[in-house]
């Protein structure tokens, strides 16, 4: 059975009030008595009740995460499970829990944030998939709900951000393909409303322009496998199709690579492919996927810690910048084919 304050009080020979003062760091007991109570509590294996702590401190001891994407994505895109695992790893160390909401219907996202705030269910939230002119920044300010954002929003934001520059990784992928002789390099990007979707496209465009190459092979998708297939089919169906494609995540790269192979193309003989995220399964593909290596679990862990520091009043107020991702070359990229590949039909 769980050890109670009454058990600690009996073993230490003091009142329950004295135990409460000692365990909560409040005045009312001498230093010697406080030390004895804390020693007895530790020996008995006493652990605080989060419910009791919440009632006494007006804290929920929970953080919120609202994901406005298709629920299927949480099970298929390796980024989210790893990111959530990173959050949970940090929260477990501080006796906090994570409240996850998936909001896809019209207006559901705003309702989710209001419910978390109005009901006092969470002490703060982690904001992912930051968008251009993100309306959630104003909403959270209105709700007085502390937050940490993944990357710095473009509107004025009072919240600290945990940033990871994806420019270097995309640039390295393009330069790697150029060094292999590719000149027709396409990009399958994520939704352009997202800051990271647009920044990866802009990095691809800039690298192509600096090399004196046309950046005319862009197809917008949605970070999902079906989206990756559709965008790949669209690019390969053009009159002058790409000999290489840089994808904005591994899921789209994997589905795009598979689609190309079903169309009779050899990867990398006819088409080179690069991904983004370095999901574990990508090393077991045939051929293994060249990708940009990130650490989603660390991103989640650092974001959770930044929010906890903000809640505790110990955050510096400065953004946290994580190490930039690096290109990991595998067998899905190779020399450009001697002749252009034939364009394919739609799936």
Tab-separated table of C-alpha atoms in Angstrom:
chain	number	residue	atom	x	y	z
A	1	UNK	CA	0.000	0.000	0.000
A	2	UNK	CA	1.095	3.590	-0.639
A	3	UNK	CA	2.804	5.348	2.234
A	4	UNK	CA	0.713	8.256	3.560
A	5	UNK	CA	1.531	11.435	5.461
A	6	UNK	CA	-0.002	9.778	8.522
A	7	UNK	CA	2.541	6.946	8.230
A	8	UNK	CA	5.405	9.419	8.035
A	9	UNK	CA	4.042	11.410	10.984
A	10	UNK	CA	3.704	8.264	13.141
A	11	UNK	CA	7.225	7.057	12.300
A	12	UNK	CA	8.771	10.488	12.913
A	13	UNK	CA	6.779	11.100	16.109
A	14	UNK	CA	5.284	14.379	14.889
A	15	UNK	CA	1.896	15.701	13.741
A	16	UNK	CA	0.624	15.486	10.165
A	17	UNK	CA	0.809	19.288	10.026
A	18	UNK	CA	4.517	19.189	10.820
A	19	UNK	CA	5.037	16.600	8.066
A	20	UNK	CA	3.176	18.831	5.597
A	21	UNK	CA	5.313	21.831	6.533
A	22	UNK	CA	8.525	19.851	6.162
A	23	UNK	CA	7.660	18.139	2.873
A	24	UNK	CA	6.459	21.378	1.269
A	25	UNK	CA	9.419	23.449	2.455
A	26	UNK	CA	7.244	25.728	4.563
A	27	UNK	CA	8.177	27.361	7.892
A	28	UNK	CA	6.728	25.961	11.094
A	29	UNK	CA	9.239	23.264	12.058
A	30	UNK	CA	12.841	23.420	13.202
A	31	UNK	CA	15.674	22.435	10.872
A	32	UNK	CA	16.397	19.326	12.938
A	33	UNK	CA	12.742	18.214	12.825
A	34	UNK	CA	12.560	18.922	9.091
A	35	UNK	CA	15.654	16.793	8.448
A	36	UNK	CA	14.233	13.940	10.564
A	37	UNK	CA	10.897	14.021	8.727
A	38	UNK	CA	12.560	14.068	5.307
A	39	UNK	CA	14.822	11.167	6.318
A	40	UNK	CA	11.873	9.116	7.591
A	41	UNK	CA	9.837	9.893	4.452
A	42	UNK	CA	12.710	8.735	2.257
A	43	UNK	CA	13.235	5.560	4.296
A	44	UNK	CA	9.531	4.711	4.048
A	45	UNK	CA	9.496	5.352	0.301
A	46	UNK	CA	6.915	8.127	0.514
A	47	UNK	CA	5.981	9.769	-2.803
A	48	UNK	CA	3.898	12.922	-3.222
A	49	UNK	CA	0.380	12.686	-4.604
A	50	UNK	CA	0.146	14.737	-7.797
A	51	UNK	CA	-3.534	15.282	-7.106
A	52	UNK	CA	-2.770	16.682	-3.663
A	53	UNK	CA	0.087	18.783	-5.004
A	54	UNK	CA	-2.185	20.150	-7.704
A	55	UNK	CA	-4.892	21.108	-5.232
A	56	UNK	CA	-2.428	22.870	-2.973
A	57	UNK	CA	-0.495	24.687	-5.691
A	58	UNK	CA	-3.204	25.311	-8.343
A	59	UNK	CA	-1.064	23.427	-10.839
A	60	UNK	CA	-2.236	20.649	-13.124
A	61	UNK	CA	1.220	19.042	-13.375
A	62	UNK	CA	0.457	18.400	-17.040
A	63	UNK	CA	1.537	19.875	-20.391
A	64	UNK	CA	-0.576	19.932	-23.528
A	65	UNK	CA	0.143	19.047	-27.151
A	66	UNK	CA	-2.512	19.686	-29.806
A	67	UNK	CA	-1.830	18.054	-33.180
A	68	UNK	CA	-3.916	19.325	-36.091
A	69	UNK	CA	-3.158	16.545	-38.547
A	70	UNK	CA	-4.823	13.356	-39.699
A	71	UNK	CA	-4.694	10.920	-36.736
A	72	UNK	CA	-3.269	8.279	-39.087
A	73	UNK	CA	-0.145	10.389	-39.392
A	74	UNK	CA	0.693	9.850	-35.727
A	75	UNK	CA	1.007	6.135	-36.433
A	76	UNK	CA	2.781	6.324	-39.785
A	77	UNK	CA	5.134	9.301	-39.561
A	78	UNK	CA	8.097	8.293	-37.350
A	79	UNK	CA	8.707	11.897	-36.280
A	80	UNK	CA	5.736	12.203	-33.933
A	81	UNK	CA	6.231	9.005	-31.859
A	82	UNK	CA	9.896	9.915	-31.337
A	83	UNK	CA	9.067	13.535	-30.543
A	84	UNK	CA	6.359	12.534	-28.055
A	85	UNK	CA	8.721	9.990	-26.473
A	86	UNK	CA	11.218	12.794	-25.926
A	87	UNK	CA	8.573	14.906	-24.198
A	88	UNK	CA	7.513	11.997	-21.992
A	89	UNK	CA	11.122	11.250	-21.012
A	90	UNK	CA	11.557	14.741	-19.598
A	91	UNK	CA	8.115	14.961	-18.011
A	92	UNK	CA	8.591	11.664	-16.196
A	93	UNK	CA	11.607	13.127	-14.411
A	94	UNK	CA	9.450	15.950	-13.039
A	95	UNK	CA	6.241	14.017	-12.269
A	96	UNK	CA	4.363	15.739	-15.100
A	97	UNK	CA	2.056	14.116	-17.631
A	98	UNK	CA	1.267	14.883	-21.274
A	99	UNK	CA	-2.268	15.639	-22.463
A	100	UNK	CA	-2.459	14.901	-26.212
A	101	UNK	CA	-5.312	16.183	-28.384
A	102	UNK	CA	-5.767	15.451	-32.088
A	103	UNK	CA	-7.869	18.170	-33.721
A	104	UNK	CA	-8.710	17.915	-37.424
A	105	UNK	CA	-12.295	19.157	-37.787
A	106	UNK	CA	-12.993	22.810	-38.574
A	107	UNK	CA	-12.596	24.876	-35.411
A	108	UNK	CA	-11.494	21.861	-33.366
A	109	UNK	CA	-7.974	23.152	-32.813
A	110	UNK	CA	-9.057	26.415	-31.204
A	111	UNK	CA	-11.638	24.569	-29.102
A	112	UNK	CA	-8.948	22.172	-27.911
A	113	UNK	CA	-6.717	25.011	-26.663
A	114	UNK	CA	-9.629	26.753	-24.987
A	115	UNK	CA	-10.665	23.540	-23.263
A	116	UNK	CA	-7.139	22.943	-21.976
A	117	UNK	CA	-6.937	26.483	-20.621
A	118	UNK	CA	-10.467	26.988	-19.309
A	119	UNK	CA	-10.532	23.680	-17.500
A	120	UNK	CA	-7.084	24.188	-16.011
A	121	UNK	CA	-6.125	20.812	-17.448
A	122	UNK	CA	-2.577	21.856	-18.343
A	123	UNK	CA	-0.029	24.368	-17.126
A	124	UNK	CA	1.322	25.094	-20.626
A	125	UNK	CA	1.507	23.778	-24.173
A	126	UNK	CA	4.093	22.854	-26.778
A	127	UNK	CA	3.270	24.372	-30.163
A	128	UNK	CA	4.291	22.267	-33.188
A	129	UNK	CA	3.814	22.781	-36.936
A	130	UNK	CA	4.228	26.530	-36.562
A	131	UNK	CA	2.577	28.347	-39.466
A	132	UNK	CA	3.102	31.649	-41.190
A	133	UNK	CA	1.056	34.330	-39.410
A	134	UNK	CA	0.091	31.677	-36.883
A	135	UNK	CA	-3.207	32.648	-35.246
A	136	UNK	CA	-2.473	30.365	-32.289
A	137	UNK	CA	0.084	32.831	-30.914
A	138	UNK	CA	-2.626	35.430	-30.349
A	139	UNK	CA	-4.999	32.782	-29.001
A	140	UNK	CA	-2.518	31.568	-26.385
A	141	UNK	CA	-1.777	35.133	-25.340
A	142	UNK	CA	-5.513	35.708	-24.924
A	143	UNK	CA	-5.798	32.543	-22.836
A	144	UNK	CA	-2.684	33.466	-20.783
A	145	UNK	CA	-1.424	29.959	-21.480
A	146	UNK	CA	2.382	29.553	-21.325
A	147	UNK	CA	3.908	27.929	-24.399
A	148	UNK	CA	7.060	26.885	-26.192
A	149	UNK	CA	7.143	26.864	-29.991
A	150	UNK	CA	9.094	24.600	-32.312
A	151	UNK	CA	11.010	27.190	-34.337
A	152	UNK	CA	10.455	30.932	-34.107
A	153	UNK	CA	7.071	32.126	-35.479
A	154	UNK	CA	7.103	35.024	-37.924
A	155	UNK	CA	4.514	37.126	-36.014
A	156	UNK	CA	5.685	38.682	-32.749
A	157	UNK	CA	5.684	35.901	-30.163
A	158	UNK	CA	6.287	36.247	-26.405
A	159	UNK	CA	7.083	32.555	-26.052
A	160	UNK	CA	10.530	30.938	-26.067
A	161	UNK	CA	11.297	28.721	-29.062
A	162	UNK	CA	13.332	25.582	-29.573
A	163	UNK	CA	14.830	25.893	-33.033
A	164	UNK	CA	16.498	23.552	-35.491
A	165	UNK	CA	17.819	25.032	-38.740
A	166	UNK	CA	16.833	22.705	-41.578
A	167	UNK	CA	18.515	24.863	-44.232
A	168	UNK	CA	21.948	23.242	-43.991
A	169	UNK	CA	20.574	19.717	-44.380
A	170	UNK	CA	18.540	20.465	-47.511
A	171	UNK	CA	21.446	22.442	-48.974
A	172	UNK	CA	23.813	19.539	-48.342
A	173	UNK	CA	21.408	17.136	-50.078
A	174	UNK	CA	21.190	19.342	-53.178
A	175	UNK	CA	24.952	19.884	-53.302
A	176	UNK	CA	25.521	16.142	-52.912
A	177	UNK	CA	23.270	15.445	-55.904
A	178	UNK	CA	24.924	18.172	-57.986
A	179	UNK	CA	28.325	16.618	-57.242
A	180	UNK	CA	26.959	13.371	-58.683
A	181	UNK	CA	26.152	15.140	-61.943
A	182	UNK	CA	22.430	15.781	-61.432
A	183	UNK	CA	21.013	18.940	-62.990
A	184	UNK	CA	17.261	18.220	-62.928
A	185	UNK	CA	16.670	18.025	-59.174
A	186	UNK	CA	13.096	18.168	-57.914
A	187	UNK	CA	11.682	18.835	-54.482
A	188	UNK	CA	8.609	17.273	-52.885
A	189	UNK	CA	7.789	19.631	-50.042
A	190	UNK	CA	5.385	19.700	-47.148
A	191	UNK	CA	2.438	22.073	-46.851
A	192	UNK	CA	3.702	25.589	-47.479
A	193	UNK	CA	1.623	27.074	-44.665
A	194	UNK	CA	4.096	25.492	-42.261
A	195	UNK	CA	7.309	27.387	-41.561
A	196	UNK	CA	9.399	24.221	-41.890
A	197	UNK	CA	7.627	23.254	-45.124
A	198	UNK	CA	8.432	26.596	-46.716
A	199	UNK	CA	11.968	26.887	-45.308
A	200	UNK	CA	12.940	23.526	-46.819
A	201	UNK	CA	11.578	24.555	-50.213
A	202	UNK	CA	13.422	27.875	-50.032
A	203	UNK	CA	16.657	26.097	-49.097
A	204	UNK	CA	16.273	23.830	-52.143
A	205	UNK	CA	15.551	26.812	-54.391
A	206	UNK	CA	18.537	28.764	-53.089
A	207	UNK	CA	20.949	25.846	-53.539
A	208	UNK	CA	19.721	25.282	-57.094
A	209	UNK	CA	19.944	28.981	-57.956
A	210	UNK	CA	23.479	29.302	-56.584
A	211	UNK	CA	24.501	26.408	-58.833
A	212	UNK	CA	22.936	28.099	-61.842
A	213	UNK	CA	20.203	25.466	-62.130
A	214	UNK	CA	16.476	25.883	-62.665
A	215	UNK	CA	14.338	25.417	-59.556
A	216	UNK	CA	11.232	24.509	-61.544
A	217	UNK	CA	10.535	21.007	-60.272
A	218	UNK	CA	8.567	21.589	-57.076
A	219	UNK	CA	5.480	19.666	-55.963
A	220	UNK	CA	3.639	20.441	-52.733
A	221	UNK	CA	2.426	17.517	-50.625
A	222	UNK	CA	1.319	17.005	-47.023
A	223	UNK	CA	4.072	14.951	-45.340
A	224	UNK	CA	2.015	11.731	-45.802
A	225	UNK	CA	2.803	8.624	-47.856
A	226	UNK	CA	-0.130	9.107	-50.282
A	227	UNK	CA	0.888	12.732	-50.674
A	228	UNK	CA	4.434	11.647	-51.470
A	229	UNK	CA	3.212	9.226	-54.139
A	230	UNK	CA	0.974	11.828	-55.804
A	231	UNK	CA	3.700	14.489	-55.838
A	232	UNK	CA	6.290	12.037	-57.171
A	233	UNK	CA	3.937	10.931	-59.937
A	234	UNK	CA	3.333	14.564	-60.864
A	235	UNK	CA	7.053	15.326	-61.157
A	236	UNK	CA	7.914	12.144	-63.040
A	237	UNK	CA	5.020	12.757	-65.399
A	238	UNK	CA	6.474	16.036	-66.644
A	239	UNK	CA	7.990	16.353	-70.107
A	240	UNK	CA	11.484	16.882	-68.654
A	241	UNK	CA	11.321	14.930	-65.362
A	242	UNK	CA	13.912	15.065	-62.578
A	243	UNK	CA	16.799	12.620	-62.242
A	244	UNK	CA	16.810	13.244	-58.477
A	245	UNK	CA	14.218	14.287	-55.889
A	246	UNK	CA	14.806	15.868	-52.487
A	247	UNK	CA	11.892	15.089	-50.142
A	248	UNK	CA	10.839	17.086	-47.072
A	249	UNK	CA	10.486	13.959	-44.910
A	250	UNK	CA	11.306	10.249	-44.946
A	251	UNK	CA	7.711	9.094	-45.244
A	252	UNK	CA	7.187	10.884	-48.544
A	253	UNK	CA	10.643	9.813	-49.751
A	254	UNK	CA	9.928	6.163	-48.983
A	255	UNK	CA	6.571	6.168	-50.764
A	256	UNK	CA	8.038	8.142	-53.662
A	257	UNK	CA	10.930	5.718	-54.028
A	258	UNK	CA	8.521	2.783	-53.998
A	259	UNK	CA	6.297	4.419	-56.614
A	260	UNK	CA	9.252	5.080	-58.924
A	261	UNK	CA	10.313	1.457	-58.652
A	262	UNK	CA	6.812	0.225	-59.511
A	263	UNK	CA	7.055	2.367	-62.645
A	264	UNK	CA	10.126	0.431	-63.728
A	265	UNK	CA	12.697	2.999	-62.634
A	266	UNK	CA	15.899	1.930	-60.928
A	267	UNK	CA	16.873	3.739	-57.734
A	268	UNK	CA	19.480	5.207	-57.928
A	269	UNK	CA	20.320	4.221	-61.537
A	270	UNK	CA	17.453	6.215	-63.040
A	271	UNK	CA	16.357	8.317	-60.080
A	272	UNK	CA	18.194	9.393	-56.921
A	273	UNK	CA	16.150	9.995	-53.767
A	274	UNK	CA	16.851	11.796	-50.467
A	275	UNK	CA	14.660	12.004	-47.357
A	276	UNK	CA	14.576	13.994	-44.136
A	277	UNK	CA	14.495	12.836	-40.472
A	278	UNK	CA	16.559	9.611	-40.583
A	279	UNK	CA	13.733	7.369	-39.387
A	280	UNK	CA	15.118	4.024	-38.235
A	281	UNK	CA	13.417	1.997	-40.971
A	282	UNK	CA	15.094	3.977	-43.780
A	283	UNK	CA	18.347	2.056	-43.378
A	284	UNK	CA	16.513	-1.193	-44.198
A	285	UNK	CA	14.921	-0.068	-47.465
A	286	UNK	CA	16.117	-1.409	-50.803
A	287	UNK	CA	18.181	0.584	-51.445
A	288	UNK	CA	18.756	2.223	-48.033
A	289	UNK	CA	17.640	5.855	-48.063
A	290	UNK	CA	20.025	8.787	-48.166
A	291	UNK	CA	18.507	11.186	-45.651
A	292	UNK	CA	19.067	14.145	-43.361
A	293	UNK	CA	19.673	12.994	-39.825
A	294	UNK	CA	17.701	14.739	-37.086
A	295	UNK	CA	16.941	13.825	-33.475
A	296	UNK	CA	13.187	14.171	-32.951
A	297	UNK	CA	13.381	12.622	-29.489
A	298	UNK	CA	15.891	15.218	-28.293
A	299	UNK	CA	13.774	17.995	-29.804
A	300	UNK	CA	10.800	16.811	-27.741
A	301	UNK	CA	12.876	16.486	-24.590
A	302	UNK	CA	14.409	19.957	-24.906
A	303	UNK	CA	11.029	21.553	-25.720
A	304	UNK	CA	9.456	19.987	-22.620
A	305	UNK	CA	12.337	21.149	-20.422
A	306	UNK	CA	12.134	24.677	-21.842
A	307	UNK	CA	8.440	24.846	-20.977
A	308	UNK	CA	9.006	23.479	-17.475
A	309	UNK	CA	11.758	26.057	-16.944
A	310	UNK	CA	9.359	28.786	-18.065
A	311	UNK	CA	6.729	27.572	-15.609
A	312	UNK	CA	9.302	27.479	-12.821
A	313	UNK	CA	10.591	30.948	-13.637
A	314	UNK	CA	14.087	29.702	-14.461
A	315	UNK	CA	14.037	30.074	-18.252
A	316	UNK	CA	16.497	32.621	-19.647
A	317	UNK	CA	14.006	33.868	-22.226
A	318	UNK	CA	16.437	33.087	-25.041
A	319	UNK	CA	15.619	30.651	-27.831
A	320	UNK	CA	17.291	27.244	-27.684
A	321	UNK	CA	19.068	26.318	-30.921
A	322	UNK	CA	19.676	22.614	-31.486
A	323	UNK	CA	22.475	21.201	-33.596
A	324	UNK	CA	21.722	21.488	-37.293
A	325	UNK	CA	20.874	18.172	-39.018
A	326	UNK	CA	23.457	16.554	-41.278
A	327	UNK	CA	23.272	14.612	-44.529
A	328	UNK	CA	23.607	10.827	-44.180
A	329	UNK	CA	24.586	9.327	-47.537
A	330	UNK	CA	23.315	5.842	-48.344
A	331	UNK	CA	22.631	3.876	-51.499
A	332	UNK	CA	19.502	5.678	-52.773
A	333	UNK	CA	21.670	8.353	-54.416
A	334	UNK	CA	24.098	7.778	-57.276
A	335	UNK	CA	25.497	9.341	-60.448
A	336	UNK	CA	23.047	11.040	-62.780
A	337	UNK	CA	21.898	8.789	-65.642
A	338	UNK	CA	23.588	9.356	-69.002
A	339	UNK	CA	20.217	10.048	-70.632
A	340	UNK	CA	17.051	11.616	-69.236
A	341	UNK	CA	14.544	9.184	-67.778
A	342	UNK	CA	11.242	8.808	-69.604
A	343	UNK	CA	8.258	10.490	-67.977
A	344	UNK	CA	5.810	8.133	-66.290
A	345	UNK	CA	2.056	7.889	-66.199
A	346	UNK	CA	-0.084	8.881	-63.216
A	347	UNK	CA	-0.759	6.225	-60.515
